Tab-separated table of C-alpha atoms and ligand atoms in Angstrom:
chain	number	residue	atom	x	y	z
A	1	UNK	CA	14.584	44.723	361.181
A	2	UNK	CA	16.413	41.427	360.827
A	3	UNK	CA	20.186	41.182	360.064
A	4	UNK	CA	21.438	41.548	356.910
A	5	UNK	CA	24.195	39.797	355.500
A	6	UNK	CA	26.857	42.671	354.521
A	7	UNK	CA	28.152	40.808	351.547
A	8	UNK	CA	24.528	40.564	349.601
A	9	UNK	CA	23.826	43.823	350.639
A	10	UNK	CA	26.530	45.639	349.162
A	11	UNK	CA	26.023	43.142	346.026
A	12	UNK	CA	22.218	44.290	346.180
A	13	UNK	CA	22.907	47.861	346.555
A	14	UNK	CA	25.867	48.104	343.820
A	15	UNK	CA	22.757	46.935	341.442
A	16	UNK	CA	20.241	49.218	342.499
A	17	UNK	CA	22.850	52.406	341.899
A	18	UNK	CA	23.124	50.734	338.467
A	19	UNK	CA	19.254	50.804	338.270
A	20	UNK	CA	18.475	54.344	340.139
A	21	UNK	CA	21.099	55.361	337.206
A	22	UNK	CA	19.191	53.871	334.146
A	23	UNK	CA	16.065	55.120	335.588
A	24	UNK	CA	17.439	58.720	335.323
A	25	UNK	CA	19.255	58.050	332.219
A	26	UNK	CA	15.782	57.191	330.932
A	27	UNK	CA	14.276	60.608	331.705
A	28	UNK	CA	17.282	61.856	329.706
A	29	UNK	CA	16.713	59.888	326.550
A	30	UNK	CA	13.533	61.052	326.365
A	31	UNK	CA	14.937	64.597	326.634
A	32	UNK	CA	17.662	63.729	323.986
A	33	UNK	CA	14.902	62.076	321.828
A	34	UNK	CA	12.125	64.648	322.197
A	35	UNK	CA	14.842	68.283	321.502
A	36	UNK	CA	16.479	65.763	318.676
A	37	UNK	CA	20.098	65.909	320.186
A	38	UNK	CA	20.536	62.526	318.803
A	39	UNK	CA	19.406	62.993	315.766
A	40	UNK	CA	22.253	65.954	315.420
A	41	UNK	CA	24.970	63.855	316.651
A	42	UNK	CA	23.549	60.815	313.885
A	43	UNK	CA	26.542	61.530	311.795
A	44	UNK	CA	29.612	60.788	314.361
A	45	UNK	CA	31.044	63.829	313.595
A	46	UNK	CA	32.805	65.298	317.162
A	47	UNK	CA	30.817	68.357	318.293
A	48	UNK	CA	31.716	70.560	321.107
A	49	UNK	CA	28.266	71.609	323.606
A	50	UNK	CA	27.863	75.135	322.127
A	51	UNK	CA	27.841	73.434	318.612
A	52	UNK	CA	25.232	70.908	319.463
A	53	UNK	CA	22.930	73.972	321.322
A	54	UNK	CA	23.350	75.739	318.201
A	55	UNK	CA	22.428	72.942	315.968
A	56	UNK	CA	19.556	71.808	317.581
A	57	UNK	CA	18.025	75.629	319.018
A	58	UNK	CA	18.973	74.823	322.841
A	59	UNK	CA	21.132	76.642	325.203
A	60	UNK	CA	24.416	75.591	325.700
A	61	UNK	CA	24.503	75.145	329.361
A	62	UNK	CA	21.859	72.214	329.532
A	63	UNK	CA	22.967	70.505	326.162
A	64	UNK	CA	26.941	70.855	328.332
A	65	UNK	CA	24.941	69.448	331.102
A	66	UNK	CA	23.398	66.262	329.021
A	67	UNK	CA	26.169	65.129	327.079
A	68	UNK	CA	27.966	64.957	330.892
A	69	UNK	CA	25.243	62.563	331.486
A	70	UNK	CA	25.408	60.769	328.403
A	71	UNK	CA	28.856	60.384	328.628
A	72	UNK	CA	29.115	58.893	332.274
A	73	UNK	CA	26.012	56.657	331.263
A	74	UNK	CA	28.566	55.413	327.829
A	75	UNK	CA	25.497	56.314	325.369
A	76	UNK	CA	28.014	59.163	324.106
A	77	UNK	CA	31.815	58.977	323.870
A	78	UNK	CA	33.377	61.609	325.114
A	79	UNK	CA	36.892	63.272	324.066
A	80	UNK	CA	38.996	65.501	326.744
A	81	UNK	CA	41.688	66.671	324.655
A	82	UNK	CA	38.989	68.474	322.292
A	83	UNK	CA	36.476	68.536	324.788
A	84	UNK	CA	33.887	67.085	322.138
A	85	UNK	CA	31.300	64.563	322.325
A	86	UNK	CA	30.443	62.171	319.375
A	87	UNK	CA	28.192	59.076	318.611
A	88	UNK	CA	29.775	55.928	317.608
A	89	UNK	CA	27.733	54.088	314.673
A	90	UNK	CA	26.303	51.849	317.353
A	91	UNK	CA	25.091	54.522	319.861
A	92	UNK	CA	23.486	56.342	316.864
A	93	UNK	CA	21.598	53.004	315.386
A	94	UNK	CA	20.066	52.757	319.382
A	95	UNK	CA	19.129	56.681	319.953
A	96	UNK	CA	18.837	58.143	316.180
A	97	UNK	CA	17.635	55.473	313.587
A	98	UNK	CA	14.086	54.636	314.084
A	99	UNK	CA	13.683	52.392	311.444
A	100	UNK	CA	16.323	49.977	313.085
A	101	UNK	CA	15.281	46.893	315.138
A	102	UNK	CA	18.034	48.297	317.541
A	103	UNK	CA	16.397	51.498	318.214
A	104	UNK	CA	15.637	51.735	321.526
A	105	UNK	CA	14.560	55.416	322.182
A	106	UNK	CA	11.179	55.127	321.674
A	107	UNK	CA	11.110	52.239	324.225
A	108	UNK	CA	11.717	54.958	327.020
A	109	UNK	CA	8.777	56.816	325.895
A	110	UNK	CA	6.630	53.814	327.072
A	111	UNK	CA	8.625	53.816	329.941
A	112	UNK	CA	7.657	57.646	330.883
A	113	UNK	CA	4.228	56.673	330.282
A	114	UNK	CA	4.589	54.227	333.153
A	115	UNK	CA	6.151	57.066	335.385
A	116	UNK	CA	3.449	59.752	334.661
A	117	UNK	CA	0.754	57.321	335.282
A	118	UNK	CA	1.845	55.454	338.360
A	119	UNK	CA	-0.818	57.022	340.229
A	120	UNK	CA	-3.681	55.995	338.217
A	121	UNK	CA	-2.425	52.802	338.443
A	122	UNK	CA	-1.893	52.846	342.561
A	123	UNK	CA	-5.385	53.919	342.493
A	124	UNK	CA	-6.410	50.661	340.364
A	125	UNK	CA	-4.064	48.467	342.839
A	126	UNK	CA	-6.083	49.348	345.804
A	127	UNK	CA	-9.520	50.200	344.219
A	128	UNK	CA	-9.346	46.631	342.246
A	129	UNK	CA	-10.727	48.841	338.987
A	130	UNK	CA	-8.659	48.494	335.654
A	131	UNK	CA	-7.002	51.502	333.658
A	132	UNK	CA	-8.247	51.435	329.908
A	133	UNK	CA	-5.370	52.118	327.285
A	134	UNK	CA	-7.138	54.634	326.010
A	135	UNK	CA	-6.929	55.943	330.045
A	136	UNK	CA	-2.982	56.139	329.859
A	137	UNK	CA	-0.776	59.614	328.832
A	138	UNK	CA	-0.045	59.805	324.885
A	139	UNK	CA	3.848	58.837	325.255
A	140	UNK	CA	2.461	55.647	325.384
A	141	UNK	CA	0.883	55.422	321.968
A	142	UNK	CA	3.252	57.261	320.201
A	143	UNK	CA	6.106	55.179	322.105
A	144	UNK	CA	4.229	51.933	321.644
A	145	UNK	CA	4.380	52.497	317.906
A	146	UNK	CA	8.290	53.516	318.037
A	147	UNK	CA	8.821	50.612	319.840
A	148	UNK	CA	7.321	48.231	318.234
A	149	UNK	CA	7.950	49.186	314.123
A	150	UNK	CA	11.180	48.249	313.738
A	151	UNK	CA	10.530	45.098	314.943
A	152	UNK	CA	7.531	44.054	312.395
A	153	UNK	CA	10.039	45.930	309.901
A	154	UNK	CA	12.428	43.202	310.386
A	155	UNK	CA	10.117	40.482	310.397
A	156	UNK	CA	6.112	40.769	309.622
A	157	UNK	CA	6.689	40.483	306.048
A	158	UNK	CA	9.645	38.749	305.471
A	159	UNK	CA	9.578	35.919	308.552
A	160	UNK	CA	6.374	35.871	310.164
A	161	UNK	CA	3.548	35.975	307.648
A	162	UNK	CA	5.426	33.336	305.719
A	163	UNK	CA	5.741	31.071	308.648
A	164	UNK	CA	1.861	30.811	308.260
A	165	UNK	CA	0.284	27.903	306.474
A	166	UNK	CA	-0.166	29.286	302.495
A	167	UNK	CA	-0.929	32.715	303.748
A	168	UNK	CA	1.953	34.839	302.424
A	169	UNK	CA	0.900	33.588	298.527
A	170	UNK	CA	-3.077	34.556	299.430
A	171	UNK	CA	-1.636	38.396	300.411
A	172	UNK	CA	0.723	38.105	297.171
A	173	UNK	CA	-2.349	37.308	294.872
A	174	UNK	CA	-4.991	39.417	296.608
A	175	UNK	CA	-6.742	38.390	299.765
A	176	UNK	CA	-8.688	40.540	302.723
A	177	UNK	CA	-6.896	41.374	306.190
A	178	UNK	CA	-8.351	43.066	309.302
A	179	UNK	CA	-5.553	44.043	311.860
A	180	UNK	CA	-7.257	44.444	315.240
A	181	UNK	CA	-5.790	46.547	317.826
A	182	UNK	CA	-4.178	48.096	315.291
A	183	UNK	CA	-2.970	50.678	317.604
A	184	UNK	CA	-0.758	53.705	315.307
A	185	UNK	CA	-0.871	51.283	312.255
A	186	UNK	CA	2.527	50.508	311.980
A	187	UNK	CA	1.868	46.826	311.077
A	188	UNK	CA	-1.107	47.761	308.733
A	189	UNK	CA	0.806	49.878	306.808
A	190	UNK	CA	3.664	47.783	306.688
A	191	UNK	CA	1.381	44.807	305.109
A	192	UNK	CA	0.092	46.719	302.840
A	193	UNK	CA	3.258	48.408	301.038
A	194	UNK	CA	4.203	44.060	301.286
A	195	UNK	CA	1.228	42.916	299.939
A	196	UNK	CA	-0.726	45.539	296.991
A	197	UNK	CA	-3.133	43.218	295.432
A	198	UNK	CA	-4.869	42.755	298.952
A	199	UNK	CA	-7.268	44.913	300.947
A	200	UNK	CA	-6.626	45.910	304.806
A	201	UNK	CA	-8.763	47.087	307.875
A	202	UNK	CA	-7.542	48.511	310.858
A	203	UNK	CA	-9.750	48.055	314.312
A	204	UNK	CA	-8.619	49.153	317.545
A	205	UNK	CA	-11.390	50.424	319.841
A	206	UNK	CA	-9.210	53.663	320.207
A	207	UNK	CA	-10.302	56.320	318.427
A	208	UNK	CA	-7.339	58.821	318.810
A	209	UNK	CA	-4.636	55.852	317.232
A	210	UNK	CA	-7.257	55.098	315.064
A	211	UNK	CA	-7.224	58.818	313.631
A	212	UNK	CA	-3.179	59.268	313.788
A	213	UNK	CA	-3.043	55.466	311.709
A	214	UNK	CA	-4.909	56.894	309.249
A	215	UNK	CA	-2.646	60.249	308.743
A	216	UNK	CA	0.176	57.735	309.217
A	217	UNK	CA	-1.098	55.501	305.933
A	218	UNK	CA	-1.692	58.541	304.037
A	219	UNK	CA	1.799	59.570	304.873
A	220	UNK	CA	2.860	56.524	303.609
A	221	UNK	CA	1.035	56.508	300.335
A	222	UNK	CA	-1.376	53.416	301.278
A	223	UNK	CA	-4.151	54.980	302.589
A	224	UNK	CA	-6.459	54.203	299.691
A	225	UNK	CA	-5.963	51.000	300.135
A	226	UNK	CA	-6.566	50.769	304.409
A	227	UNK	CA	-9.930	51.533	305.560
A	228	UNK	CA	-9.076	52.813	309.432
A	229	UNK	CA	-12.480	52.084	311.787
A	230	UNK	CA	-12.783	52.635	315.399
A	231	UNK	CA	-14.008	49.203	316.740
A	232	UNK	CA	-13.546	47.016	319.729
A	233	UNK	CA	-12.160	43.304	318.731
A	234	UNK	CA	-16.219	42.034	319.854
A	235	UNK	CA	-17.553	44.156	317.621
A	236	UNK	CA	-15.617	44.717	313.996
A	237	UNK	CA	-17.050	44.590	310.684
A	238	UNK	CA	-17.180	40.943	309.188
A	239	UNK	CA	-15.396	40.982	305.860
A	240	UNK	CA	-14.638	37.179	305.282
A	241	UNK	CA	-11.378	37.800	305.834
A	242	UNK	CA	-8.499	35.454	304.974
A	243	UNK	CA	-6.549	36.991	307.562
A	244	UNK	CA	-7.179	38.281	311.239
A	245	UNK	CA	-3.665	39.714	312.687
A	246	UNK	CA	-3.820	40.892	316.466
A	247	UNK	CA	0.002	42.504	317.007
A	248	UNK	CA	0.276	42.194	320.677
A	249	UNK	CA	-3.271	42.971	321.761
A	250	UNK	CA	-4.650	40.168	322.742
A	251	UNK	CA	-3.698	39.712	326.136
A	252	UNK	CA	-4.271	43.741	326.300
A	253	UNK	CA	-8.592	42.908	326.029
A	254	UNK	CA	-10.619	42.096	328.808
A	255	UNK	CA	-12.647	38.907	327.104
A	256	UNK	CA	-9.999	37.661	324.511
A	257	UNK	CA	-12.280	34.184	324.399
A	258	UNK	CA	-14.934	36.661	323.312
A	259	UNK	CA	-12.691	38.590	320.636
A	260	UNK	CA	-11.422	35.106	319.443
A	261	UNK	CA	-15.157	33.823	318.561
A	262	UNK	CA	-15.674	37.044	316.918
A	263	UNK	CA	-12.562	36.657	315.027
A	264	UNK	CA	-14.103	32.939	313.588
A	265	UNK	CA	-17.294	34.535	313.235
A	266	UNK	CA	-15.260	37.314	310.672
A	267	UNK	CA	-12.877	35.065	309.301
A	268	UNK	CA	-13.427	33.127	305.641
A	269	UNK	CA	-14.059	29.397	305.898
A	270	UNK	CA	-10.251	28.451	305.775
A	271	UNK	CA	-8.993	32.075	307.231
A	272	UNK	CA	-5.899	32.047	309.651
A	273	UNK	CA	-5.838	34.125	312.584
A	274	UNK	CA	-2.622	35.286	313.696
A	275	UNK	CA	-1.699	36.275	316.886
A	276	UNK	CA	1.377	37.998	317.837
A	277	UNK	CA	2.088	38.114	321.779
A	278	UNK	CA	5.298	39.157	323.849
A	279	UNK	CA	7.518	35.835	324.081
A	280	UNK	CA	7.409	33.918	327.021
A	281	UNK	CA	7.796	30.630	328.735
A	282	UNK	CA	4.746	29.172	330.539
A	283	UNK	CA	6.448	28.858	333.964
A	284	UNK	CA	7.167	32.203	335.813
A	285	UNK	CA	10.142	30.705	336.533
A	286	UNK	CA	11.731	30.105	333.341
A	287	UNK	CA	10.582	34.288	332.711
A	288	UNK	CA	12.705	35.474	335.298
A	289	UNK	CA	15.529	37.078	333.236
A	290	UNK	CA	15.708	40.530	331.278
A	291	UNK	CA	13.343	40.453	328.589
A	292	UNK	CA	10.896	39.079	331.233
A	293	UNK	CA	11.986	41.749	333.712
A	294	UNK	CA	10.676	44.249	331.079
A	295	UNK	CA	7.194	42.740	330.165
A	296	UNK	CA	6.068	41.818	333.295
A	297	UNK	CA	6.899	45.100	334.549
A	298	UNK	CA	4.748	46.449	331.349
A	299	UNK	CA	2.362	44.212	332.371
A	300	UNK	CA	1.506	45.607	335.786
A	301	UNK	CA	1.719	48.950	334.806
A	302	UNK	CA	-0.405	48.634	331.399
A	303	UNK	CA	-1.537	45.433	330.347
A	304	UNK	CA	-3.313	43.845	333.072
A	305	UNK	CA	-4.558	47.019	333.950
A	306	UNK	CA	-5.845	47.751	330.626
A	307	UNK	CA	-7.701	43.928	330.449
A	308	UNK	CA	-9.044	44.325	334.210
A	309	UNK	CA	-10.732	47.433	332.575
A	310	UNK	CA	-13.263	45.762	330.107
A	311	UNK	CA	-15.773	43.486	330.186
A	312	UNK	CA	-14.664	39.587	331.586
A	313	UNK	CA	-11.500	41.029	332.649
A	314	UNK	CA	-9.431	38.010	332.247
A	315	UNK	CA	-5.773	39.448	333.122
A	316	UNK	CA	-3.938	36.842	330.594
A	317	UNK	CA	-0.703	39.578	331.476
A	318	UNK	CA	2.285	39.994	329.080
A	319	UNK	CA	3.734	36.987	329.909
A	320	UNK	CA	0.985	34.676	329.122
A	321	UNK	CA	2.934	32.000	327.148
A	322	UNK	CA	2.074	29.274	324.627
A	323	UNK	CA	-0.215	26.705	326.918
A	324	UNK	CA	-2.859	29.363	328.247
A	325	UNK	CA	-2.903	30.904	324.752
A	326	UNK	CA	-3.868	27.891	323.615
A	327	UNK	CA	-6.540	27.920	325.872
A	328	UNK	CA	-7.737	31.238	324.580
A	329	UNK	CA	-8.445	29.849	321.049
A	330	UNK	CA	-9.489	26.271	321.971
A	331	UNK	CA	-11.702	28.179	324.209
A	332	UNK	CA	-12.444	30.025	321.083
A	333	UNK	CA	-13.610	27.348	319.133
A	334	UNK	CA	-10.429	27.143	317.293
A	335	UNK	CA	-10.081	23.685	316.391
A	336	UNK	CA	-5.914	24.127	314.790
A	337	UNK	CA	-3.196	25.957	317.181
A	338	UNK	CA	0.468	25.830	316.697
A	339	UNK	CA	3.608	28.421	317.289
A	340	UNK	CA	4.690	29.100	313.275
A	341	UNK	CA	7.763	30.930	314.647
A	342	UNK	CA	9.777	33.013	317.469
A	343	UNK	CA	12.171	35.761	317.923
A	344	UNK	CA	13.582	37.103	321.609
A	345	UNK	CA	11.153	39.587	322.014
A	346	UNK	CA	7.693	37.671	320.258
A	347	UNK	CA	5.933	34.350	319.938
A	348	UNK	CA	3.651	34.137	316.550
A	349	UNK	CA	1.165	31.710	316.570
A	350	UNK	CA	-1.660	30.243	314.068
A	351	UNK	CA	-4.907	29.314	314.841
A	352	UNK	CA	-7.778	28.106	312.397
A	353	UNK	CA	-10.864	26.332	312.423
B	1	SAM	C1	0.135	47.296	323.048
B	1	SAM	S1	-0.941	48.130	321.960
B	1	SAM	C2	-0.500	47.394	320.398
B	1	SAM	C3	-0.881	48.263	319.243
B	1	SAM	C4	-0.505	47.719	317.871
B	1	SAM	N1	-1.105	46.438	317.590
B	1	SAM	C5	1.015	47.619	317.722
B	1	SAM	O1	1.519	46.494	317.696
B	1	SAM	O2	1.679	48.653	317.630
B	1	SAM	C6	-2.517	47.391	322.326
B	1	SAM	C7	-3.656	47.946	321.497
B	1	SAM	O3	-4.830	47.163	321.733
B	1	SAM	C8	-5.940	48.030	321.702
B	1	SAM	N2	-7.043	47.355	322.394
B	1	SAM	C9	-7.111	46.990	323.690
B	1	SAM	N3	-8.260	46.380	323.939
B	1	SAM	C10	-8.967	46.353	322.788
B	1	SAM	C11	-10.227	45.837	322.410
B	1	SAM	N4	-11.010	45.206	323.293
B	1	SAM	N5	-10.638	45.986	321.131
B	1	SAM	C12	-9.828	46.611	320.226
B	1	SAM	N6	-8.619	47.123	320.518
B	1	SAM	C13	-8.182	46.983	321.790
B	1	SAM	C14	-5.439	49.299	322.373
B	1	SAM	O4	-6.239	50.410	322.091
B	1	SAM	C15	-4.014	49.393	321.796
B	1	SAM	O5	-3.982	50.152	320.631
């Protein structure tokens, strides 16, 4: 072993206690999330451990046990003199409000996903095979669509279809829309309680997501107006759509050249298709900071996996960025290509004929 300089060390392993310790703080959110301790601290009002077990149907010894945990991890407050716990408005937004763009908890349900599966994937390391999607445990689904929904609730509708070229006024007056990859539905739905005058599809090549979208639209009232199919992105209906939306699938498919011709092939003479991918510079360099941390991380575990699976197997990863996506519609026979707008976590792009 050669020497190691004392002074990094320490520095190194004072950050991996602070990473062992979100790793089991993780496991715990899920717990929090999944027996809806959260949910019965949403209101800020100070509650004592027996309270909380009696709320929420567990026994008091583990909920004592969690909030310890919660507290020392500063995701509850804690109180000594009335030995209660309590969420402040912020820490209930992250843990207890799904509809919020800061609400975080279903993000550790993709991260359990990763944790359950790490075999499979150890398997595809050595072996050189892929893992399908469809191949990983369900906290992935459902925590893909928890994760994801309050982000195209903040901006789908209201940012990023309107940052495409005359598109948002086609969905206002009535146009045709296939979302591929479609996953849960979240975005689906969301475009169509936006848009009523227009028509949506829903493709993803799972048939289990497909199935829980489609209870999910009825839920929401729109499911007369989504048809739900089970079909890869080579192989979906043609509708002459105006729009083709792919919510960050499209480095997820083996051959997304392939998907992108289909997508002309489907798309109405002056149809945009809209791609949504996980933001990132082109340089691995310029990715190496916390939001990149996360999706390249995602991206070993799920994404590349998931493309080395199918046909081509390209690998585009997570962290693609804007040049070699370019090269995926060019490639496509898209003759237009330009990024219509950006947050933190997602680059939006527009490509037509
Ligand atoms: C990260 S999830 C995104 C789901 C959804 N678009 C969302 O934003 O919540 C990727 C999705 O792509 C789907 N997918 C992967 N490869 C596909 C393919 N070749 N054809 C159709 N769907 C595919 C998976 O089944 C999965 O639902």
């Amino acid at each position: 072993m050669r020497a190691a300089d004392p002074q990094k060390l320490d520095a190194l392993v004072g950050r991996l206690v602070g990473d062992v310790g979100a790793c089991v703080t993780g496991a715990l959110i899920v717990l929090g999330d999944q027996l809806g301790l959260y949910k019965a601290m949403a209101d800020g009002e100070p509650v004592s451990a027996a309270a909380l077990a009696e709320k929420t149907g567990c026994k008091e010894r583990y909920v004592r046990e969690w909030l310890a945990a919660q507290a020392a991890a500063g995701y509850v407050d804690y109180d000594e003199g009335s030995d209660r716990f309590s969420l402040s408005p912020e820490q209930a937004v992250a843990f207890a409000d799904e509809g919020s763009p800061a609400f975080f908890a279903g993000a550790f349900e993709v991260v359990q996903s990763m944790w359950v599966d790490e075999p499979k994937v150890e398997e595809a390391f050595r072996s050189g095979s892929g893992l399908g999607w469809h191949e990983h445990s369900k906290c992935l689904f459902r925590g893909t669509e928890r994760f994801f929904r309050p982000g195209y609730n903040a901006h789908l509708t209201t940012e990023w279809i309107p940052a495409l070229e005359g598109v948002h006024d086609k969905l206002m007056s009535g146009a045709t829309v296939a979302d591929v990859g479609c996953g849960h539905g979240a975005s689906t739905i969301l475009m169509a309680q936006a848009y009523p005058k227009s028509r949506f599809f829903g493709f993803d090549y799972h048939g289990p997501s497909i199935e829980r979208a489609r209870e999910a639209a009825e839920k929401a009232g729109v499911g007369e107006r989504i048809v739900f199919e089970r079909a890869s992105a080579k192989d979906f209906p043609a509708q002459g759509y105006d729009l083709v939306a792919m919510f960050d699938c499209l480095h997820d498919m083996g051959d997304p050249v392939g998907a992108g011709h289909h997508v002309r092939e489907t798309l109405a003479g002056d149809g945009t298709w809209m791609i949504v991918e996980p933001f990132a510079h082109d340089k691995l360099k310029d990715n190496l900071n916390p939001v990149g941390r996360i999706y390249y991380g995602a991206s070993t575990m799920i994404c590349t996996p998931a493309s080395l699976s199918q046909e081509v197997g390209l690998g585009l990863g997570a962290q693609a960025g804007e040049m070699r996506l370019r090269k995926v519609a060019l490639d496509a026979g898209f003759s237009r290509f330009r990024r219509a707008t950006e947050t933190p976590f997602n680059m939006v792009f527009e490509a037509r004929a």
